[in-house]
Tab-separated table of C-alpha atoms and ligand atoms in Angstrom:
chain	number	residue	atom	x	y	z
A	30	UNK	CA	45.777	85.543	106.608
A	31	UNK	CA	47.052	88.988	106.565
A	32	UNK	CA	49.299	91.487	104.764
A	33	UNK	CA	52.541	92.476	107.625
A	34	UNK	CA	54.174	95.985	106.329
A	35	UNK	CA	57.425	97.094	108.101
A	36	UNK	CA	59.325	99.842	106.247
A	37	UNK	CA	61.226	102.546	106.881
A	38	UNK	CA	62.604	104.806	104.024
A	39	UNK	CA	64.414	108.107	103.920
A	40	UNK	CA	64.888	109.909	100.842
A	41	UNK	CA	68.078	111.248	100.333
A	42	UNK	CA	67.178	115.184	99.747
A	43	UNK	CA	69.677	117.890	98.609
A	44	UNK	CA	66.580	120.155	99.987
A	45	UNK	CA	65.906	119.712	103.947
A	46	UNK	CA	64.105	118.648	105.660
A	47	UNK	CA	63.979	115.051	103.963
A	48	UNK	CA	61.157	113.174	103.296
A	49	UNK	CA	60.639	109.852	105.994
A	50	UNK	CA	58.335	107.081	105.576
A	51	UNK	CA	58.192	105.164	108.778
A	52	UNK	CA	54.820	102.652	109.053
A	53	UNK	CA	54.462	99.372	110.592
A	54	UNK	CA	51.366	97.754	108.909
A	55	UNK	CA	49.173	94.378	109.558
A	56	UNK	CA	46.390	94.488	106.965
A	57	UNK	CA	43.662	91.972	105.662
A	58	UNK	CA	44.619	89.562	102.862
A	59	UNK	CA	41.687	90.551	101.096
A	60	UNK	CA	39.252	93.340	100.062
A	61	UNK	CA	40.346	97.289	99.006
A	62	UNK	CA	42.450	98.546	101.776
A	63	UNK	CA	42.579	102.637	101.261
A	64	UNK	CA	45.796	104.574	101.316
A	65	UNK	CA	44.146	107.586	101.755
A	66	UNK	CA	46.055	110.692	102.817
A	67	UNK	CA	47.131	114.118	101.217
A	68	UNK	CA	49.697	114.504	98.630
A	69	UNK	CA	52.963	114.096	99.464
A	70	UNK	CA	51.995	112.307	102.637
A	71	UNK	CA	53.689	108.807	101.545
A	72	UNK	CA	51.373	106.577	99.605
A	73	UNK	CA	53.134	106.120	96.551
A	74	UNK	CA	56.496	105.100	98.471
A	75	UNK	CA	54.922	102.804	100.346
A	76	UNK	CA	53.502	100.932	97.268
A	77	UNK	CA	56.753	101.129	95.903
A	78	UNK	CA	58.408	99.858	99.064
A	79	UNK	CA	55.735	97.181	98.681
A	80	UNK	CA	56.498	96.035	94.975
A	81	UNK	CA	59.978	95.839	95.663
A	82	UNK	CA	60.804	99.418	93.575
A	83	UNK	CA	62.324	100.903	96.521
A	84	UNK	CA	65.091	98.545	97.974
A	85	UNK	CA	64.613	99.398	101.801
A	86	UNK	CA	67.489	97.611	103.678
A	87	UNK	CA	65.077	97.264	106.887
A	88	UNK	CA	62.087	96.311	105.452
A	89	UNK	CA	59.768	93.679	106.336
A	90	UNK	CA	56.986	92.138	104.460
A	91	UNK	CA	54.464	88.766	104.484
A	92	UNK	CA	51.796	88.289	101.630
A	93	UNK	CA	49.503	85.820	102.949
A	94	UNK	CA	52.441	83.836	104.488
A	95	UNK	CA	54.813	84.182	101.597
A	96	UNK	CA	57.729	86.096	102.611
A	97	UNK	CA	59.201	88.334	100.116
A	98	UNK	CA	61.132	90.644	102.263
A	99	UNK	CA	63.303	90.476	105.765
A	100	UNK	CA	66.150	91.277	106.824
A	101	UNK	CA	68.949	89.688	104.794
A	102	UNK	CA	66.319	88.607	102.264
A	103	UNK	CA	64.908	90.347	99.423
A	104	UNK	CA	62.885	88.848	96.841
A	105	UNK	CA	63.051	90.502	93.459
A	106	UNK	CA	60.269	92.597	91.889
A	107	UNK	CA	60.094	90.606	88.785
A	108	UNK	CA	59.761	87.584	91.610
A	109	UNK	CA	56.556	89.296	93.177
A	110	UNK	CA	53.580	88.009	92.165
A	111	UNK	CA	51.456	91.536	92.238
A	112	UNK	CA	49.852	93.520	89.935
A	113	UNK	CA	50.418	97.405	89.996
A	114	UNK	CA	48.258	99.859	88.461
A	115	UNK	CA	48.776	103.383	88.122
A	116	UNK	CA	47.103	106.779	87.373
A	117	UNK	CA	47.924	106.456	83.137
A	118	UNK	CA	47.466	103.195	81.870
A	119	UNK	CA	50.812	101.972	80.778
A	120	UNK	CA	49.343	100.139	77.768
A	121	UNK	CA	52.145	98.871	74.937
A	122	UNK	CA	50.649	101.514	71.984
A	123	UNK	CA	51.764	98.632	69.264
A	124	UNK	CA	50.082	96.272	70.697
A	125	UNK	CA	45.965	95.620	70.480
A	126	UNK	CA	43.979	94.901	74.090
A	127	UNK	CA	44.297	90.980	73.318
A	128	UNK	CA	47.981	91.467	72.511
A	129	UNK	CA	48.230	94.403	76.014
A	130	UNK	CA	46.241	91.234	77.976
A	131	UNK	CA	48.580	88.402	76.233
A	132	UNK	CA	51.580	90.097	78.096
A	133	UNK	CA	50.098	89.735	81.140
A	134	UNK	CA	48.868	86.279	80.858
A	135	UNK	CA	52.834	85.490	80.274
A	136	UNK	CA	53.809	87.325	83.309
A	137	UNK	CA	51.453	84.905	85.524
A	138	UNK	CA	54.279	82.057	83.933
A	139	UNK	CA	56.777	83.873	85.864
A	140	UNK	CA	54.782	83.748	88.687
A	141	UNK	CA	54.520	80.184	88.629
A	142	UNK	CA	50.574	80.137	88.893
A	143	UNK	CA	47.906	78.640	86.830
A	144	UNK	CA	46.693	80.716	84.479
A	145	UNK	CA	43.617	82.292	84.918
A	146	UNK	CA	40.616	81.719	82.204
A	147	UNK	CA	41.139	85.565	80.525
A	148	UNK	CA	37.289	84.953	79.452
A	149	UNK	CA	36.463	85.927	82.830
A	150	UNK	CA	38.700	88.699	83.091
A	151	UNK	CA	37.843	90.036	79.945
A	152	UNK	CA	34.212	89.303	81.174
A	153	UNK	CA	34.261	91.266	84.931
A	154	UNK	CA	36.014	94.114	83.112
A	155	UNK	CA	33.551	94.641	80.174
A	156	UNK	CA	36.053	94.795	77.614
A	157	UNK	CA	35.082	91.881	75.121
A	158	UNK	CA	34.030	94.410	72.531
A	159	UNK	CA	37.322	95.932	72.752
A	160	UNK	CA	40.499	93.283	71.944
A	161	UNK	CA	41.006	93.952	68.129
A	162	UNK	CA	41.746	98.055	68.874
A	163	UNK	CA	44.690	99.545	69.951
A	164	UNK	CA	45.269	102.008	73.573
A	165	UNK	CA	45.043	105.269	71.482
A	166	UNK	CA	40.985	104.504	70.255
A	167	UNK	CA	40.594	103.645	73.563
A	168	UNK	CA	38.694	106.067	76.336
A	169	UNK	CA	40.552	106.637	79.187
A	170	UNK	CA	37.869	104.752	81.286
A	171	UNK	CA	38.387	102.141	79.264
A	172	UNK	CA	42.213	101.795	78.874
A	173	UNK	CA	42.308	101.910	82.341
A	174	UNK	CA	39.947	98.868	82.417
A	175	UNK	CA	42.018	97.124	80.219
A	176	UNK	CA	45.086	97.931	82.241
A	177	UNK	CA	43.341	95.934	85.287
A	178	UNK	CA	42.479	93.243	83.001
A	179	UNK	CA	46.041	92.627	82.131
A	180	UNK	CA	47.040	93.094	86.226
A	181	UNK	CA	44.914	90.558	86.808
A	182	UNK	CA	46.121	88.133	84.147
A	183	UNK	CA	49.261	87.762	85.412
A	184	UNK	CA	47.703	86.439	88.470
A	185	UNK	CA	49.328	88.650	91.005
A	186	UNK	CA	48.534	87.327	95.086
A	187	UNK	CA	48.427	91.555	95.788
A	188	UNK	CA	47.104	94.052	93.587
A	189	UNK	CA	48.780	97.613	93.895
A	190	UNK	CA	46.396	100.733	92.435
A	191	UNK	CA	48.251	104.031	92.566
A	192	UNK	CA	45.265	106.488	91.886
A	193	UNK	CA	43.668	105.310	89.259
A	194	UNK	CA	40.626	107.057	88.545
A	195	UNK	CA	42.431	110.276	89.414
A	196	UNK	CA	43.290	110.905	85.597
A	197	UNK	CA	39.687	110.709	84.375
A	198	UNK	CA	36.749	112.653	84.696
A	199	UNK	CA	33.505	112.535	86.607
A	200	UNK	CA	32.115	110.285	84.418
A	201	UNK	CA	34.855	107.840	83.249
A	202	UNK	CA	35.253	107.256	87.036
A	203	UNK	CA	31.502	106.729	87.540
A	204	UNK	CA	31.689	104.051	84.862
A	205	UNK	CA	34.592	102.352	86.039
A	206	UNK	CA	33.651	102.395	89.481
A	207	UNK	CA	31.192	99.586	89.413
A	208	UNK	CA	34.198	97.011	87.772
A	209	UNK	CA	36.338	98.051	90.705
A	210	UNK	CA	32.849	96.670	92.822
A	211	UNK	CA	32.613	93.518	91.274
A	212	UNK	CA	36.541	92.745	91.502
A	213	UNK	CA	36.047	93.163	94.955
A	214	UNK	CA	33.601	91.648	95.374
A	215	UNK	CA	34.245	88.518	93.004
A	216	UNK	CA	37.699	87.775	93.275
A	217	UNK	CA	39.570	86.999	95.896
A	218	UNK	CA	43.102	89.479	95.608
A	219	UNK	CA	43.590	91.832	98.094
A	220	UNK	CA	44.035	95.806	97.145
A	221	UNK	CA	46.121	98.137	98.004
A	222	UNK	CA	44.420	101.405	96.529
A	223	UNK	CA	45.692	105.014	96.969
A	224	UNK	CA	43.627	107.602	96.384
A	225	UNK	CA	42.945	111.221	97.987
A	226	UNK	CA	38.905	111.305	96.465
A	227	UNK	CA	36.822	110.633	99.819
A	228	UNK	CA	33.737	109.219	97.463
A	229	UNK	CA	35.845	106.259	96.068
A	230	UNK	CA	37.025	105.396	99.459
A	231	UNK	CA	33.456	105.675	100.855
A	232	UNK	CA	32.445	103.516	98.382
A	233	UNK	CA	35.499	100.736	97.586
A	234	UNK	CA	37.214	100.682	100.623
A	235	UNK	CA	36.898	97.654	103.273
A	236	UNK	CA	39.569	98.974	105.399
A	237	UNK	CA	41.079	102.083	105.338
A	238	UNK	CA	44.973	103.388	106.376
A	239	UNK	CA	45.066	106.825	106.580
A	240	UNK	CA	48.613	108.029	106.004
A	241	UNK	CA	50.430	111.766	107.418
A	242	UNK	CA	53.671	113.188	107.029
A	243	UNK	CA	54.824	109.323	105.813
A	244	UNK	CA	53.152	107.769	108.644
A	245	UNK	CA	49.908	105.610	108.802
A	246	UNK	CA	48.177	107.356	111.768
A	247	UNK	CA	44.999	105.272	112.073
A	248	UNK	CA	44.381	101.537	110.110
A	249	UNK	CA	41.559	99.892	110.492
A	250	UNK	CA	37.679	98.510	109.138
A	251	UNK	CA	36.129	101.157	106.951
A	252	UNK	CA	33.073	101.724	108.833
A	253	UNK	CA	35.393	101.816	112.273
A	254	UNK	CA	37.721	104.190	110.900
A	255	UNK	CA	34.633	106.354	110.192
A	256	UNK	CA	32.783	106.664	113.576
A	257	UNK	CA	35.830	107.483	115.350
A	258	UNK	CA	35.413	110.351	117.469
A	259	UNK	CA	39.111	110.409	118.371
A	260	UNK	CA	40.077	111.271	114.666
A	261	UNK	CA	37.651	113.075	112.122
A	262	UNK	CA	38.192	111.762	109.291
A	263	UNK	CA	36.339	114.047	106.737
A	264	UNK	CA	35.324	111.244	103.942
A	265	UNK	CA	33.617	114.458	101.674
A	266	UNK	CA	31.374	117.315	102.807
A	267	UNK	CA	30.671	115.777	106.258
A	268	UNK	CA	31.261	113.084	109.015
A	269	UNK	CA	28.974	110.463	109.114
A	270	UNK	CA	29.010	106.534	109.218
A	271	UNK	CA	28.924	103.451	106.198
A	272	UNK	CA	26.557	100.215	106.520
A	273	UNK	CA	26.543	97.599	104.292
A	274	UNK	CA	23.501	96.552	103.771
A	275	UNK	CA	21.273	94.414	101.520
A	276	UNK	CA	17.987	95.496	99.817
A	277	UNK	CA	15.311	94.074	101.696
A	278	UNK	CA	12.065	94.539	99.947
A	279	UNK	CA	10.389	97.934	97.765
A	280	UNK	CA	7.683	99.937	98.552
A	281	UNK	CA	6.325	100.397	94.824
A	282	UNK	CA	3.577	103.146	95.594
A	283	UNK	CA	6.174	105.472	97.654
A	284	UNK	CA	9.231	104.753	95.374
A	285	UNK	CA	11.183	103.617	97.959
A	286	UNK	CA	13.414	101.043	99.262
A	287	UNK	CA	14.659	99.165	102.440
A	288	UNK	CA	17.514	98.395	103.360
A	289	UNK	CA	18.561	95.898	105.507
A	290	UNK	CA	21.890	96.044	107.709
A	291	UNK	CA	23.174	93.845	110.485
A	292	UNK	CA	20.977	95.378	113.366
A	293	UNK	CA	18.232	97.315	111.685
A	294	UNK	CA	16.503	98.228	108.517
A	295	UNK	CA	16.348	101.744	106.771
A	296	UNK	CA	14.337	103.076	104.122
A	297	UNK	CA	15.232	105.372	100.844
A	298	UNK	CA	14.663	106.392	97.632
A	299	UNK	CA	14.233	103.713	95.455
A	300	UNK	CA	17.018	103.581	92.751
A	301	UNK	CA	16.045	100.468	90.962
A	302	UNK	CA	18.222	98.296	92.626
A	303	UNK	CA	17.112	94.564	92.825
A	304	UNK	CA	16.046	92.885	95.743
A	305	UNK	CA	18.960	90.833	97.610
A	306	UNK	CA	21.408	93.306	95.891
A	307	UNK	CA	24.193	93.904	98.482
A	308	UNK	CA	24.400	97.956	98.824
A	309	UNK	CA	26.813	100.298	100.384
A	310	UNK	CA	24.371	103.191	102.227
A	311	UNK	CA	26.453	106.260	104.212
A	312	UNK	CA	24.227	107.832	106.675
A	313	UNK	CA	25.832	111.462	107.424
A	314	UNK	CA	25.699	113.049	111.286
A	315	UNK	CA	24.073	116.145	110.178
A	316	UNK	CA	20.945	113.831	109.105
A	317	UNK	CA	20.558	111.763	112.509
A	318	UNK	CA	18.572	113.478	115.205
A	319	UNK	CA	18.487	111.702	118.719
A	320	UNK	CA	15.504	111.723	121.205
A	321	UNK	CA	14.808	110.088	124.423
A	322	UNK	CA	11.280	108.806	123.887
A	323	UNK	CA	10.159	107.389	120.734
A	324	UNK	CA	8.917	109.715	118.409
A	325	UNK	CA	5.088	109.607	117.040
A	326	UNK	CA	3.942	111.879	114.611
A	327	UNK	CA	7.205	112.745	113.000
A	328	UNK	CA	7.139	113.152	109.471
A	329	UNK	CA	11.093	110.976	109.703
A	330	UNK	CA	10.506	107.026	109.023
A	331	UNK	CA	13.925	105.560	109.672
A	332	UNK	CA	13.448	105.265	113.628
A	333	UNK	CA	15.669	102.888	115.236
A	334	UNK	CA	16.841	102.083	119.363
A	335	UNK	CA	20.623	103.129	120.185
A	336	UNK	CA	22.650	103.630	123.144
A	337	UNK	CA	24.952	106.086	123.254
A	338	UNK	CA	29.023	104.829	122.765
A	339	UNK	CA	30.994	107.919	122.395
A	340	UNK	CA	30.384	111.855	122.763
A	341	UNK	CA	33.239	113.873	120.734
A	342	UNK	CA	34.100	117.494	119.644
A	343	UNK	CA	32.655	118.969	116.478
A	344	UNK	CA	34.693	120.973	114.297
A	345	UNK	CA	32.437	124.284	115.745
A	346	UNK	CA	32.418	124.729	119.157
A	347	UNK	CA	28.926	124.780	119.298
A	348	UNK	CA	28.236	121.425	117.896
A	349	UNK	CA	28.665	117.867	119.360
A	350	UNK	CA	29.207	114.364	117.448
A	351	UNK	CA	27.658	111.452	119.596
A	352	UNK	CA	28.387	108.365	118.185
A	353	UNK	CA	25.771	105.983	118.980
A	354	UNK	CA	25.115	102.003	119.106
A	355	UNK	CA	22.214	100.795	116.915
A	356	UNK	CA	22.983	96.630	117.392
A	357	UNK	CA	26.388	95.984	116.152
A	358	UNK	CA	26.766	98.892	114.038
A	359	UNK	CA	28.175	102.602	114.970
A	360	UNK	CA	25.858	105.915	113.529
A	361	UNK	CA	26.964	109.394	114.313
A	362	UNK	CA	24.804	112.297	114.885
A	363	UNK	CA	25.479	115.875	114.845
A	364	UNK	CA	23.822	117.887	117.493
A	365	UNK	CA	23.931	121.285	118.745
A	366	UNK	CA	25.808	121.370	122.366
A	367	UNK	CA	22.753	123.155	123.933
A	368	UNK	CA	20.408	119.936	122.628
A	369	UNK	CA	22.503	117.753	123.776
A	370	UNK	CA	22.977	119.607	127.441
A	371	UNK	CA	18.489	119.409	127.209
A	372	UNK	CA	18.685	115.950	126.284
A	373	UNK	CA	21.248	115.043	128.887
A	374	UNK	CA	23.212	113.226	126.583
A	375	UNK	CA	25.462	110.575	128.313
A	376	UNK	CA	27.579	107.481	127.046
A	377	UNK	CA	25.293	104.541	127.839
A	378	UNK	CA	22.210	106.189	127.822
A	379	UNK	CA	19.522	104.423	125.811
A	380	UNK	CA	17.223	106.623	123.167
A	381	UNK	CA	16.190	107.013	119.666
A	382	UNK	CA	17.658	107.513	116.839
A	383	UNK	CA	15.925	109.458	113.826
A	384	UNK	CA	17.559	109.259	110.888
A	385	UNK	CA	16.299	112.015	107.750
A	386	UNK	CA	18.118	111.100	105.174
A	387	UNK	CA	19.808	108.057	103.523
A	388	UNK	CA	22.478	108.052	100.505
A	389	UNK	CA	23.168	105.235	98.452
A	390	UNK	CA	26.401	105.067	97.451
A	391	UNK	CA	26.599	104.647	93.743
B	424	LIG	P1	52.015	110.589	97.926
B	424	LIG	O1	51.938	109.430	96.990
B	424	LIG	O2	51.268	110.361	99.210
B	424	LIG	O3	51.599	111.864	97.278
B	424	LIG	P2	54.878	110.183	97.764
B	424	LIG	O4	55.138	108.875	98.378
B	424	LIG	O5	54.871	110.251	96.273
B	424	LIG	O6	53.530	110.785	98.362
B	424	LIG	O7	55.951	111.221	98.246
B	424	LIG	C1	56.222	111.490	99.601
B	424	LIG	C2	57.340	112.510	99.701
B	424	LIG	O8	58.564	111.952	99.272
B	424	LIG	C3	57.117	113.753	98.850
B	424	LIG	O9	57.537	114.844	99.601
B	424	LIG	C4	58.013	113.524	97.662
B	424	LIG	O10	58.429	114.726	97.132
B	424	LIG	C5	59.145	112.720	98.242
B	424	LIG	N1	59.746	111.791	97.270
B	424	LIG	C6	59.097	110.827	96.607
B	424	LIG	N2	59.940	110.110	95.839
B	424	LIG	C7	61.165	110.647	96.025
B	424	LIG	C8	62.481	110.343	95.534
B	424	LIG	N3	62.694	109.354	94.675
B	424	LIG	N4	63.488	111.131	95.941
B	424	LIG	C9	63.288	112.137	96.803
B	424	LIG	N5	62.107	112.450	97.330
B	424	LIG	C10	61.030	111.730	96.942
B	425	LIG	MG1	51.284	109.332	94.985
């Protein structure tokens, strides 16, 4: 099952040159797929494209089978069973939370769909405590909550997030980040979710599109996306690469953690997450050293067999970025171009891999 995106959409400018959007998408049916991309680059008119908003004579697009655009057809936006979300919660001021969620219980009618049980909703979104107030003695954090609550109610087969944590501060967003976890990874609606912050798409994303000048220049798995050499993309401060991972047991006297990933096993800090907790951990280039026996006496504990995959330009000439196989999953390391000339660095070559530092992303 998939998501198919064909559109192509100039804007009519007084003011040349005019703005294009030109991208011919296939995308998972489910998980967070990341717009990410500057401003201006295209994401919001593709959503709208996407919602039906933008009435593109050319377009093309399949939910999960269900056509609601070709040519000659177009289904209606009130027709499309998605939920959009934007940057300000759009919340009726008259109307409490239960009365804001209500309305979008009626729009799953429209949609033709069984209703969903709103306890559960109301449940995965924290906002219980919350139905007898109105938007305005609400927090941002938690208006914007509600505002995915009532999304969801309507029972939408695509849900559409324009930015939304962009409007709140550093800690609003940390306390709404963890609902946008669990509704991906409890439910079953795929995401479409723009956003220009590198930290939520490090840390929501499953697949990321990464839009320019209103193209989509590179789609593809999150973790993928971020070990290709071919295209830095700068998630934050640095390059480096995403596992996903499950805590595998806790060293109690050290205060630390392991971490268990498809091919290997790191440890870190211990941050008082449970035992069989699924965990996101982002391991950046600057912290992976490479050598070509296996290290003893090295005060680093995260020591794990690769073979090299890919050797790629650094943003300073004097640095490389080796991207290297540990099992099935992709690390990068940063070295200097002199180390790597000593080492004798080549793709296929077998060594170690010495990881200093792990970061847990939550
Ligand atoms: P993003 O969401 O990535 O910031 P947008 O899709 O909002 O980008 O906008 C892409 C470009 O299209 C911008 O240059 C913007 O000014 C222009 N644009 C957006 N909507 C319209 C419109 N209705 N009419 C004319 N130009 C528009
Ligand atoms: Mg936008």
């Amino acid at each position: 099952m998939s998501i198919e995106a064909r559109f192509s959409l100039t804007y009519p400018t007084s003011a040349s040159p005019a703005f294009a959007l030109d991208v011919d998408l296939q995308l998972p049916a489910q998980g967070i797929t990341a717009l990410f991309g500057p401003s201006g680059s295209g994401k919001t008119s593709l959503l709208r494209c996407i919602a039906g908003l933008e009435k593109v004579k050319t377009g093309h697009l399949v939910v999960n089978g269900e056509c609601w655009q070709k040519a000659g057809f177009f289904l209606p936006v009130h027709r499309r069973a998605l939920g959009y979300v934007f940057q300000e919660a759009s919340l009726f001021p008259h109307l409490t939370v239960q009365g804001n969620l209500d309305y979008g219980a009626i729009r799953s009618q429209r949609h033709q769909v069984t209703p969903v049980d709103q306890r559960n909703i109301v449940e995965l979104l924290g906002i219980g405590h919350l139905l007898l107030r109105k938007p305005e003695r609400l927090s941002g954090g938690e208006r914007q909550r509600v505002a995915i609550a009532r999304a969801l109610l309507a029972v939408p087969k695509l849900l559409l997030m324009d930015e939304p944590l962009a409007a709140l501060d550093f800690e609003r967003k940390r306390e709404i980040l963890p609902y946008l976890e669990r509704l991906r990874d409890e439910l079953a609606i795929p995401v479409l979710y723009v956003s220009h912050a590198p930290d939520e798409v490090a840390r929501l994303a499953d697949h990321l599109v990464v839009m320019k000048d209103g193209r989509a220049v590179a789609s593809g798995p999150l973790a993928e996306m971020l070990t290709r050499l071919d295209l830095p993309i700068r998630l934050g401060e640095d390059a480096g690469a995403i596992l996903d991972a499950t805590v595998g047991a806790m060293d109690a006297d050290w205060h630390l953690a392991r971490v268990d990933f498809a091919s290997g096993s790191l440890w870190l800090a211990d941050h008082g997450v449970a035992v069989g907790s699924p965990v996101r951990v982002r391991v950046l280039a600057r912290d992976v050293s490479l050598a070509r026996e296996q290290p003893g006496g090295s005060s680093i504990q995260n020591i794990l067999p690769g073979r090299v995959d890919a050797i790629g330009h650094d943003e300073h000439p004097s640095a490389t970025l080796v991207r290297v196989q540990v099992g099935q999953a992709m690390l990068l390391a940063r070295l200097t171009r002199r180390s790597a000339a000593a080492l004798g660095i080549a793709v296929g070559q077998t060594l170690w891999v010495q990881v200093k530092s792990v970061a847990l992303l939550e």
